[in-house]
mmCIF file of C-alpha atoms in Angstrom:
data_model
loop_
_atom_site.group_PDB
_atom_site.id
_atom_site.type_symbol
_atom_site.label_atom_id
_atom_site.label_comp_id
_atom_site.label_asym_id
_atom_site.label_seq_id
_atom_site.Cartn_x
_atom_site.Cartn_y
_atom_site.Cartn_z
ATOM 1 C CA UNK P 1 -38.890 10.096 -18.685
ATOM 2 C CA UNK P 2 -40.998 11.083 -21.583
ATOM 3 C CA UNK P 3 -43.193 7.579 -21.644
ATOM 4 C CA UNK P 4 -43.297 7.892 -17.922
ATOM 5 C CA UNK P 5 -44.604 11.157 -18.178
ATOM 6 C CA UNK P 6 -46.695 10.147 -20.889
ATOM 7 C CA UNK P 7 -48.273 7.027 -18.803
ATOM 8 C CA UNK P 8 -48.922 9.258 -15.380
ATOM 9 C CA UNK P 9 -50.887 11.845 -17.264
ATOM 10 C CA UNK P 10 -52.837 9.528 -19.282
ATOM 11 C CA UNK P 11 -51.515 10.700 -22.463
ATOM 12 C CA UNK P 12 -51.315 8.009 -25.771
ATOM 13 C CA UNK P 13 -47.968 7.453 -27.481
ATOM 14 C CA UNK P 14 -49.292 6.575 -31.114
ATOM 15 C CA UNK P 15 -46.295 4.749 -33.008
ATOM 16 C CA UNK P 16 -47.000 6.395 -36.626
ATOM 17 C CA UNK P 17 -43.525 4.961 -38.207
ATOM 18 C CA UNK P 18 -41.175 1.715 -38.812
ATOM 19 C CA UNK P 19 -38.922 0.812 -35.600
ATOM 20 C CA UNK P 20 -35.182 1.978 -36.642
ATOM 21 C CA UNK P 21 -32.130 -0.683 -35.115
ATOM 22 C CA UNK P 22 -30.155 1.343 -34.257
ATOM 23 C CA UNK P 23 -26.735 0.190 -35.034
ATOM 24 C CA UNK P 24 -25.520 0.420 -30.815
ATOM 25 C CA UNK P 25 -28.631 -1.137 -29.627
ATOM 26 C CA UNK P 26 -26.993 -3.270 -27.686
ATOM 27 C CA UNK P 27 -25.555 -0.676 -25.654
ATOM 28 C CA UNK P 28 -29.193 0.280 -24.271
ATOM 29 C CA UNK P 29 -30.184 -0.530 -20.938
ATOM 30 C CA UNK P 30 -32.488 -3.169 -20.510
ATOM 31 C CA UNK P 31 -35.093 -1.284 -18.653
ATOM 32 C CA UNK P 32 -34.485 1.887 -21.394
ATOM 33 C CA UNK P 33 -35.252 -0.701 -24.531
ATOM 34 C CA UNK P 34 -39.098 -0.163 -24.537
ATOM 35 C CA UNK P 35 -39.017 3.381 -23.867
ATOM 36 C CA UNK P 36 -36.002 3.652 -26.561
ATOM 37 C CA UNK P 37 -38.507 1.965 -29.287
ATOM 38 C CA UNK P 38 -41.603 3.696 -28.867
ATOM 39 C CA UNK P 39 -39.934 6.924 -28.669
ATOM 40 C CA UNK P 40 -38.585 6.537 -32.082
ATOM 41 C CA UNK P 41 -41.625 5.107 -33.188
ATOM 42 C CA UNK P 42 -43.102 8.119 -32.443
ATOM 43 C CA UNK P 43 -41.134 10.801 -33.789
ATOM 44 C CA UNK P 44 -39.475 11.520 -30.813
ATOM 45 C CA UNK P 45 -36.116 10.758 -31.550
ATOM 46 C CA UNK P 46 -34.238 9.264 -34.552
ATOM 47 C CA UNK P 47 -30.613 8.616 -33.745
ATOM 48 C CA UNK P 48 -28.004 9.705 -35.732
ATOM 49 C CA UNK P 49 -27.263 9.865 -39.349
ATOM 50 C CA UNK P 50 -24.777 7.372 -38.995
ATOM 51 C CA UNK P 51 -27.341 4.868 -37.566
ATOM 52 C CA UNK P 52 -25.585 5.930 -33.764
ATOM 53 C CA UNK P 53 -27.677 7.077 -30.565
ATOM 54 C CA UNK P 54 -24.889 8.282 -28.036
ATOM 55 C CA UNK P 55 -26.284 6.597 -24.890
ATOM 56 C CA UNK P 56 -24.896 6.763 -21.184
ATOM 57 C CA UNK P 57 -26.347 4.501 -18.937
ATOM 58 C CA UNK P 58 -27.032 5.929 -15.214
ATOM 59 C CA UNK P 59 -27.699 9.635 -14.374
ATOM 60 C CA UNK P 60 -27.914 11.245 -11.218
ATOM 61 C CA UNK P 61 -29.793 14.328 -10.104
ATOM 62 C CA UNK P 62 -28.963 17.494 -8.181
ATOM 63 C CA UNK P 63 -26.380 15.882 -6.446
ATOM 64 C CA UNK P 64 -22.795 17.570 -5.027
ATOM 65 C CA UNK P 65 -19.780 16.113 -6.821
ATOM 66 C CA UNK P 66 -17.821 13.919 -4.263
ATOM 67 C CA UNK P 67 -14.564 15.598 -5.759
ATOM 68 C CA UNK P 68 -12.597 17.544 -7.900
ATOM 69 C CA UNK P 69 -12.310 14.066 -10.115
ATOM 70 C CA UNK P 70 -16.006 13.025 -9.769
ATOM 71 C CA UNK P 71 -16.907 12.035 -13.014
ATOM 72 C CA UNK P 72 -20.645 11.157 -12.613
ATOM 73 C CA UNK P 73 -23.237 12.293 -14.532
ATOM 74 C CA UNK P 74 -25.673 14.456 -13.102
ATOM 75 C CA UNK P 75 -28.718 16.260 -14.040
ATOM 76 C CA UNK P 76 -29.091 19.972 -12.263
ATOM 77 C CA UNK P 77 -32.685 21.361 -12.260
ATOM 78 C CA UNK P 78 -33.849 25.269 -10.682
ATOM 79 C CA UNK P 79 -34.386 23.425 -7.733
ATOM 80 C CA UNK P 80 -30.710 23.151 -6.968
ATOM 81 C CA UNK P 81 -30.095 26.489 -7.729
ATOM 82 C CA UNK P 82 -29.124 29.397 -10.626
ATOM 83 C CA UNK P 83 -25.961 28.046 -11.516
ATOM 84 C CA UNK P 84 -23.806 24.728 -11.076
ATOM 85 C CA UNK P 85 -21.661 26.124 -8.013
ATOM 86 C CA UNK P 86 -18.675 24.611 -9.142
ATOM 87 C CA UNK P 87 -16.579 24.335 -12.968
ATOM 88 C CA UNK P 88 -18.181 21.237 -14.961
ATOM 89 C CA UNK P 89 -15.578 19.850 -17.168
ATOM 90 C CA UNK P 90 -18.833 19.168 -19.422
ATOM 91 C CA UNK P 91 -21.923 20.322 -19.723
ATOM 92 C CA UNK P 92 -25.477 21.145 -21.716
ATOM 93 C CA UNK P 93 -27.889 22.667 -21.279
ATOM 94 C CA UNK P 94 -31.532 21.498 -22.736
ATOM 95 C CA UNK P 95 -35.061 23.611 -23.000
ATOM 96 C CA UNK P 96 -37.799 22.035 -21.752
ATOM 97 C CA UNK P 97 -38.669 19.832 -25.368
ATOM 98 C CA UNK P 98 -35.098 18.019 -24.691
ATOM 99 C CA UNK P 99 -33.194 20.385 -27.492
ATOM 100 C CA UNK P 100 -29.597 21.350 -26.284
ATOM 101 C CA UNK P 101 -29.370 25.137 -26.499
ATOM 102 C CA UNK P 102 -25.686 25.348 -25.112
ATOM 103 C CA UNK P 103 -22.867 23.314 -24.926
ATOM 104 C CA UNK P 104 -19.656 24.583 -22.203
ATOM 105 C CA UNK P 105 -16.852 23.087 -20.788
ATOM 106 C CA UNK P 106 -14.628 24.046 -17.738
ATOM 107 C CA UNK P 107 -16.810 26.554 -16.378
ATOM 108 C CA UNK P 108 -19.963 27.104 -14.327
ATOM 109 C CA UNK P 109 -23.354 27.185 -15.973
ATOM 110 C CA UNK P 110 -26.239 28.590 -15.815
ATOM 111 C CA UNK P 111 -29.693 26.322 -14.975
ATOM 112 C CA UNK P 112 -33.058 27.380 -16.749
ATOM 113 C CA UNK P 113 -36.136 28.581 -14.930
ATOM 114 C CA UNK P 114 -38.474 25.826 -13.239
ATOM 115 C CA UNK P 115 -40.114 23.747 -16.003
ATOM 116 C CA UNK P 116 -37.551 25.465 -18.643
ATOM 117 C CA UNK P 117 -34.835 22.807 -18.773
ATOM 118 C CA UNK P 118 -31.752 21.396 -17.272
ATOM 119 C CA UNK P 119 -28.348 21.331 -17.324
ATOM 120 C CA UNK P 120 -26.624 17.674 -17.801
ATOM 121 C CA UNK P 121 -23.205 18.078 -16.451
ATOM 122 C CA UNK P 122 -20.212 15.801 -15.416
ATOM 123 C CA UNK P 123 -16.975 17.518 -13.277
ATOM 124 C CA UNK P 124 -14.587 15.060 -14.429
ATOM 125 C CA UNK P 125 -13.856 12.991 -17.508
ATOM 126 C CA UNK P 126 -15.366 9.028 -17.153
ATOM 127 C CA UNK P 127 -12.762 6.612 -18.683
ATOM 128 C CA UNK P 128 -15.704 4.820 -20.555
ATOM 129 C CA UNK P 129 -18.630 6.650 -21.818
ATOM 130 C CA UNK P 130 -16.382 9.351 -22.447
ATOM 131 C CA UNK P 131 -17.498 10.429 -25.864
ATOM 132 C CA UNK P 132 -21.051 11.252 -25.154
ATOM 133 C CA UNK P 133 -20.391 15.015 -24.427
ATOM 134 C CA UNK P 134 -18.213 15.076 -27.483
ATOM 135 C CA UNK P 135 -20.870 14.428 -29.739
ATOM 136 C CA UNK P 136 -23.513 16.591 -28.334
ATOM 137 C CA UNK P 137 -24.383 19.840 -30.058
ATOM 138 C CA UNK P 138 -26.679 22.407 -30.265
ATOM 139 C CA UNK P 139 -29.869 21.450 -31.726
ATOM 140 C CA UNK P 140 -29.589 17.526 -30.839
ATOM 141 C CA UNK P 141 -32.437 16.211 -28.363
ATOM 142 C CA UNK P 142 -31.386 14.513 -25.612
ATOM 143 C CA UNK P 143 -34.325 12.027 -24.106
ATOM 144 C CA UNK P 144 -34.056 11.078 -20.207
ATOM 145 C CA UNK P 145 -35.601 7.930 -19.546
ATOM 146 C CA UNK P 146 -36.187 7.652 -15.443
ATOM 147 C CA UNK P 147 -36.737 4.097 -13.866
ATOM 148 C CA UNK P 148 -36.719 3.644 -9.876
ATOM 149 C CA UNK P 149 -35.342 0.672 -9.053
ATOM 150 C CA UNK P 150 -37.362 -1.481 -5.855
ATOM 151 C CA UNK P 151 -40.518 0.656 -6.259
ATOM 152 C CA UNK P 152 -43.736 -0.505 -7.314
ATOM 153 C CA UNK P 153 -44.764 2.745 -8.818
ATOM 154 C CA UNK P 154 -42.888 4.961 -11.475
ATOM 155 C CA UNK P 155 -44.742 8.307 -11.195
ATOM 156 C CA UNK P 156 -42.225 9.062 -8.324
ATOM 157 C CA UNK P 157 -42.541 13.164 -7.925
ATOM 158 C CA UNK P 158 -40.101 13.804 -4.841
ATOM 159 C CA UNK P 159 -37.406 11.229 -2.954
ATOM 160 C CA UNK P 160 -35.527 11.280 -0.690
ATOM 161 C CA UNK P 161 -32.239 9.016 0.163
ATOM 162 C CA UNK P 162 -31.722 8.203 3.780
ATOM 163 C CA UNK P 163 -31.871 5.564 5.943
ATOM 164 C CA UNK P 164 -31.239 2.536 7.096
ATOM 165 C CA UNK P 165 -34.654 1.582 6.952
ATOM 166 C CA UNK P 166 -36.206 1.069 10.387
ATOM 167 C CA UNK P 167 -39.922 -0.493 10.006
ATOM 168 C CA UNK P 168 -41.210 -2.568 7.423
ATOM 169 C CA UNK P 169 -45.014 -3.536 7.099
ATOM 170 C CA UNK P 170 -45.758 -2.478 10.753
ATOM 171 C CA UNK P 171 -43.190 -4.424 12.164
ATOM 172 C CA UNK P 172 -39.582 -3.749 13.354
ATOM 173 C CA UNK P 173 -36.902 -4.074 10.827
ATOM 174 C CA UNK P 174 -33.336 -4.319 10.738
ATOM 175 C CA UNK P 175 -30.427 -5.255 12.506
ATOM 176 C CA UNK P 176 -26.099 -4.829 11.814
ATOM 177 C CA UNK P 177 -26.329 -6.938 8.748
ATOM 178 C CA UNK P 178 -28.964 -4.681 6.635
ATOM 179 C CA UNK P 179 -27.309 -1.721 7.807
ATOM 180 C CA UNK P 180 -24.413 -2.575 6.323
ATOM 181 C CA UNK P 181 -25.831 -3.954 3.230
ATOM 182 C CA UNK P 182 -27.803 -0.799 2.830
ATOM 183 C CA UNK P 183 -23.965 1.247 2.904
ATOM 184 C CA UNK P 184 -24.340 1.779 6.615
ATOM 185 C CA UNK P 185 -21.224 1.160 8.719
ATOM 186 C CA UNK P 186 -19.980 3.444 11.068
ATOM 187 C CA UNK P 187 -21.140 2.292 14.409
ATOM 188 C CA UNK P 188 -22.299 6.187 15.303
ATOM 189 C CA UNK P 189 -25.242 5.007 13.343
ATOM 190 C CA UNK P 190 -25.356 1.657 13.537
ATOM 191 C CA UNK P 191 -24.630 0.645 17.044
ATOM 192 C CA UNK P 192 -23.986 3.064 19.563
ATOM 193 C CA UNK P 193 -26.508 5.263 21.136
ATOM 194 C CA UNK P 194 -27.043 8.841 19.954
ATOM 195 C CA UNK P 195 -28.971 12.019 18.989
ATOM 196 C CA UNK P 196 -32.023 10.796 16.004
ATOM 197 C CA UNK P 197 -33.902 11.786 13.679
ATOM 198 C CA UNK P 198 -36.407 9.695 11.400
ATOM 199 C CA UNK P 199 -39.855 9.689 10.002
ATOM 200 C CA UNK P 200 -42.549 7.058 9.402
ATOM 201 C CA UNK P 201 -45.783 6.462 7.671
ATOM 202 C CA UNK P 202 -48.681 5.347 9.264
ATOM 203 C CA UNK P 203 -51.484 3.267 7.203
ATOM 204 C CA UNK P 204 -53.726 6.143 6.607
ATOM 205 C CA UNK P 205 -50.859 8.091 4.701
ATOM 206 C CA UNK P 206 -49.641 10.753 7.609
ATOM 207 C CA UNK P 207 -46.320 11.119 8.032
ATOM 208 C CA UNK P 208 -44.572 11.281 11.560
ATOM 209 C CA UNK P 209 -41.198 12.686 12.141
ATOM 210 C CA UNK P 210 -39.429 12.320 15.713
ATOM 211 C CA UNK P 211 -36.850 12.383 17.551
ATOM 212 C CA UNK P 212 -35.006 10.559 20.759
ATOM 213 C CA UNK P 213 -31.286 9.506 21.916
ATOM 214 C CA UNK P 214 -31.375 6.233 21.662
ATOM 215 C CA UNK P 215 -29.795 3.613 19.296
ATOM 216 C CA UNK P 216 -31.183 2.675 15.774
ATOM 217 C CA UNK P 217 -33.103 -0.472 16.605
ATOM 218 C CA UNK P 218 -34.609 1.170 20.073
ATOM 219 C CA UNK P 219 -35.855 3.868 17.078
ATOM 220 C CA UNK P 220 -37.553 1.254 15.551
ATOM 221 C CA UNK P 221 -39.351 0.234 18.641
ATOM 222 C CA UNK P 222 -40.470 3.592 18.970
ATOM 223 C CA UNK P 223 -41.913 4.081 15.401
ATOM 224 C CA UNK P 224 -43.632 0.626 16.049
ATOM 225 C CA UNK P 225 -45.148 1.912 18.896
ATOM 226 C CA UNK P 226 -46.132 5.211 17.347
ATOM 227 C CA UNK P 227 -48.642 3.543 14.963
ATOM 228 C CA UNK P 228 -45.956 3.744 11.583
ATOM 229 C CA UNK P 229 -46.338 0.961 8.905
ATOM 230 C CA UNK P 230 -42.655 2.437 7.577
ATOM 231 C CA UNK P 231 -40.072 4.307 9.030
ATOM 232 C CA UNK P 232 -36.455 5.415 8.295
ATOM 233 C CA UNK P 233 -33.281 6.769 9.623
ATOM 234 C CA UNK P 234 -32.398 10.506 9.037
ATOM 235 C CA UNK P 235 -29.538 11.975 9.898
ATOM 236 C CA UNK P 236 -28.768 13.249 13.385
ATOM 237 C CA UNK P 237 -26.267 13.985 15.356
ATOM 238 C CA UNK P 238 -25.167 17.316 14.529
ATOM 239 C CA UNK P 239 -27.907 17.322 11.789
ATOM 240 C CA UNK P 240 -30.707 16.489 14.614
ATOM 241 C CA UNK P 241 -32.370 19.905 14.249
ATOM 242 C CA UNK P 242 -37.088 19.844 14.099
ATOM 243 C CA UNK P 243 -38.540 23.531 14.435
ATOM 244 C CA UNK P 244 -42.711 22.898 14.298
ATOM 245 C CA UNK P 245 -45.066 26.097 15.070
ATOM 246 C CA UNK P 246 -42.211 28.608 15.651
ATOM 247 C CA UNK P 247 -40.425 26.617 18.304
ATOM 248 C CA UNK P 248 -37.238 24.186 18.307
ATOM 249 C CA UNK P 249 -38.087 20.685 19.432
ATOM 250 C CA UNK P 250 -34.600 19.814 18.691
ATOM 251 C CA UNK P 251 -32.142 22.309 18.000
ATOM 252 C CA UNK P 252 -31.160 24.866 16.797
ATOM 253 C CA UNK P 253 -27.208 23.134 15.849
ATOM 254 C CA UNK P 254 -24.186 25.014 14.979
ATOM 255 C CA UNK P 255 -23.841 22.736 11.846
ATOM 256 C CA UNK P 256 -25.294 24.420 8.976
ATOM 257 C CA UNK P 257 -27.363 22.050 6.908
ATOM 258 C CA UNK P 258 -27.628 22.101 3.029
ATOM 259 C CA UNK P 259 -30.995 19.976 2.790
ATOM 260 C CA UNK P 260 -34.084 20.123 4.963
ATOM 261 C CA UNK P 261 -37.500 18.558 4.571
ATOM 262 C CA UNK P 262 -40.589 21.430 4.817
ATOM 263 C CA UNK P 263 -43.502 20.726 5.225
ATOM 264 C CA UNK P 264 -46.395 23.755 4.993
#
């Protein structure tokens, strides 16, 4: 995250010391190496005394626990809320310079202001990994290195994850087999007709939500013929809900939702 950050603002990393090998290199992501060495080169970290940087290799963000036993990691920012919502069986929290001011377990926490921090939190113990929360303590500096796999930029600022993906360079994309590849298999979605919801990108950058009963590859027609370059599935259904200018298009549902996209 920091070199990212570094690269998108058009800030220089200077290197002003000797790389360190750090004795679990080898436990370092591929994709984190680079970031990893120039970090250190710069001051920015320096592993343990020991020679040891506690490393864990995939990190999620502002995401619900699946369970009780979910034992992902996850990063919580303001934007989630003021606290976790639910007992973290680990958790820190970090100021804004990547310095871990608290360290809790089996309760709920409390996330920093916008721009003040995180929390980095788990709900469940991992059977592998499992000693990275045992070493942290206040004081230590914990570095986030962010890499979006399939995308041709890294200065990513908002996503979202939906889908399946409907249009693909102007053209209509898709079918049962990328559905499914792309973790879609319930037939509500991927066959049978039904209440949608999707947007699209047309060349020129403007975005175009809709919505139509129909099934998902009819939805592609549609975006096609709307002018969109790309275009995804949202979800619908009981989720189908568009209010534009003070009026429902679609909607209101009785399901209450816990994301939305706004646009203003």
């Amino acid at each position: 995250m920091v070199t990212n950050f570094a690269r998108a603002t058009g800030r220089q990393m200077t290197p002003d010391t000797t790389e360190i090998n750090f004795t679990d290199k080898a436990k370092i992501s591929n994709f984190a190496k680079a970031s990893v060495s120039l970090c250190q080169r710069c001051g920015i970290i320096n592993g343990y005394e020991d020679g040891f940087e506690s490393v864990i290799q995939k990190v999620s963000a502002n995401k619900w626990p699946s369970s009780s036993t979910d034992a992902a990691r996850l990063v919580f920012t303001r934007d989630w809320g003021h606290t976790l919502c639910f007992d973290a069986k680990d958790a820190v929290t970090v100021d804004s310079e990547g310095f871990i001011t608290s360290v809790a377990a089996d309760k709920d926490v409390a996330i920093p202001s916008l721009d003040e921090g995180y929390v980095l939190a788990q709900r469940s113990r991992r059977q592998y990994e499992g000693d990275f929360f045992d070493s942290c303590q206040v004081g230590d500096r914990i570095s986030l290195d962010l890499n979006y796999d399939g995308s041709s930029t890294q200065d990513i600022m908002l996503s979202v994850a939906a889908g399946p993906r409907l249009v693909k360079n102007g053209q209509v994309y898709g079918g049962l087999n990328t559905y499914i590849s792309e973790g879609f298999s319930d037939p509500n979605i991927t066959t049978y007709t039904a209440l949608r919801m999707c947007i699209g990108i047309k060349p020129d950058g403007n975005l175009l939500i809709a919505t139509a009963t129909c099934t998902l590859q009819e939805l592609s027609s549609i975006l096609v013929k709307l002018g969109c370059s790309d275009g995804i599935n949202l979800d619908g259904g009981g989720s189908a809900t568009l209010y534009v200018g003070g009026q429902w298009l679609c909607g209101p549902q009785s399901r209450k939702l816990n994301n939305m996209i706004v646009f203003q």
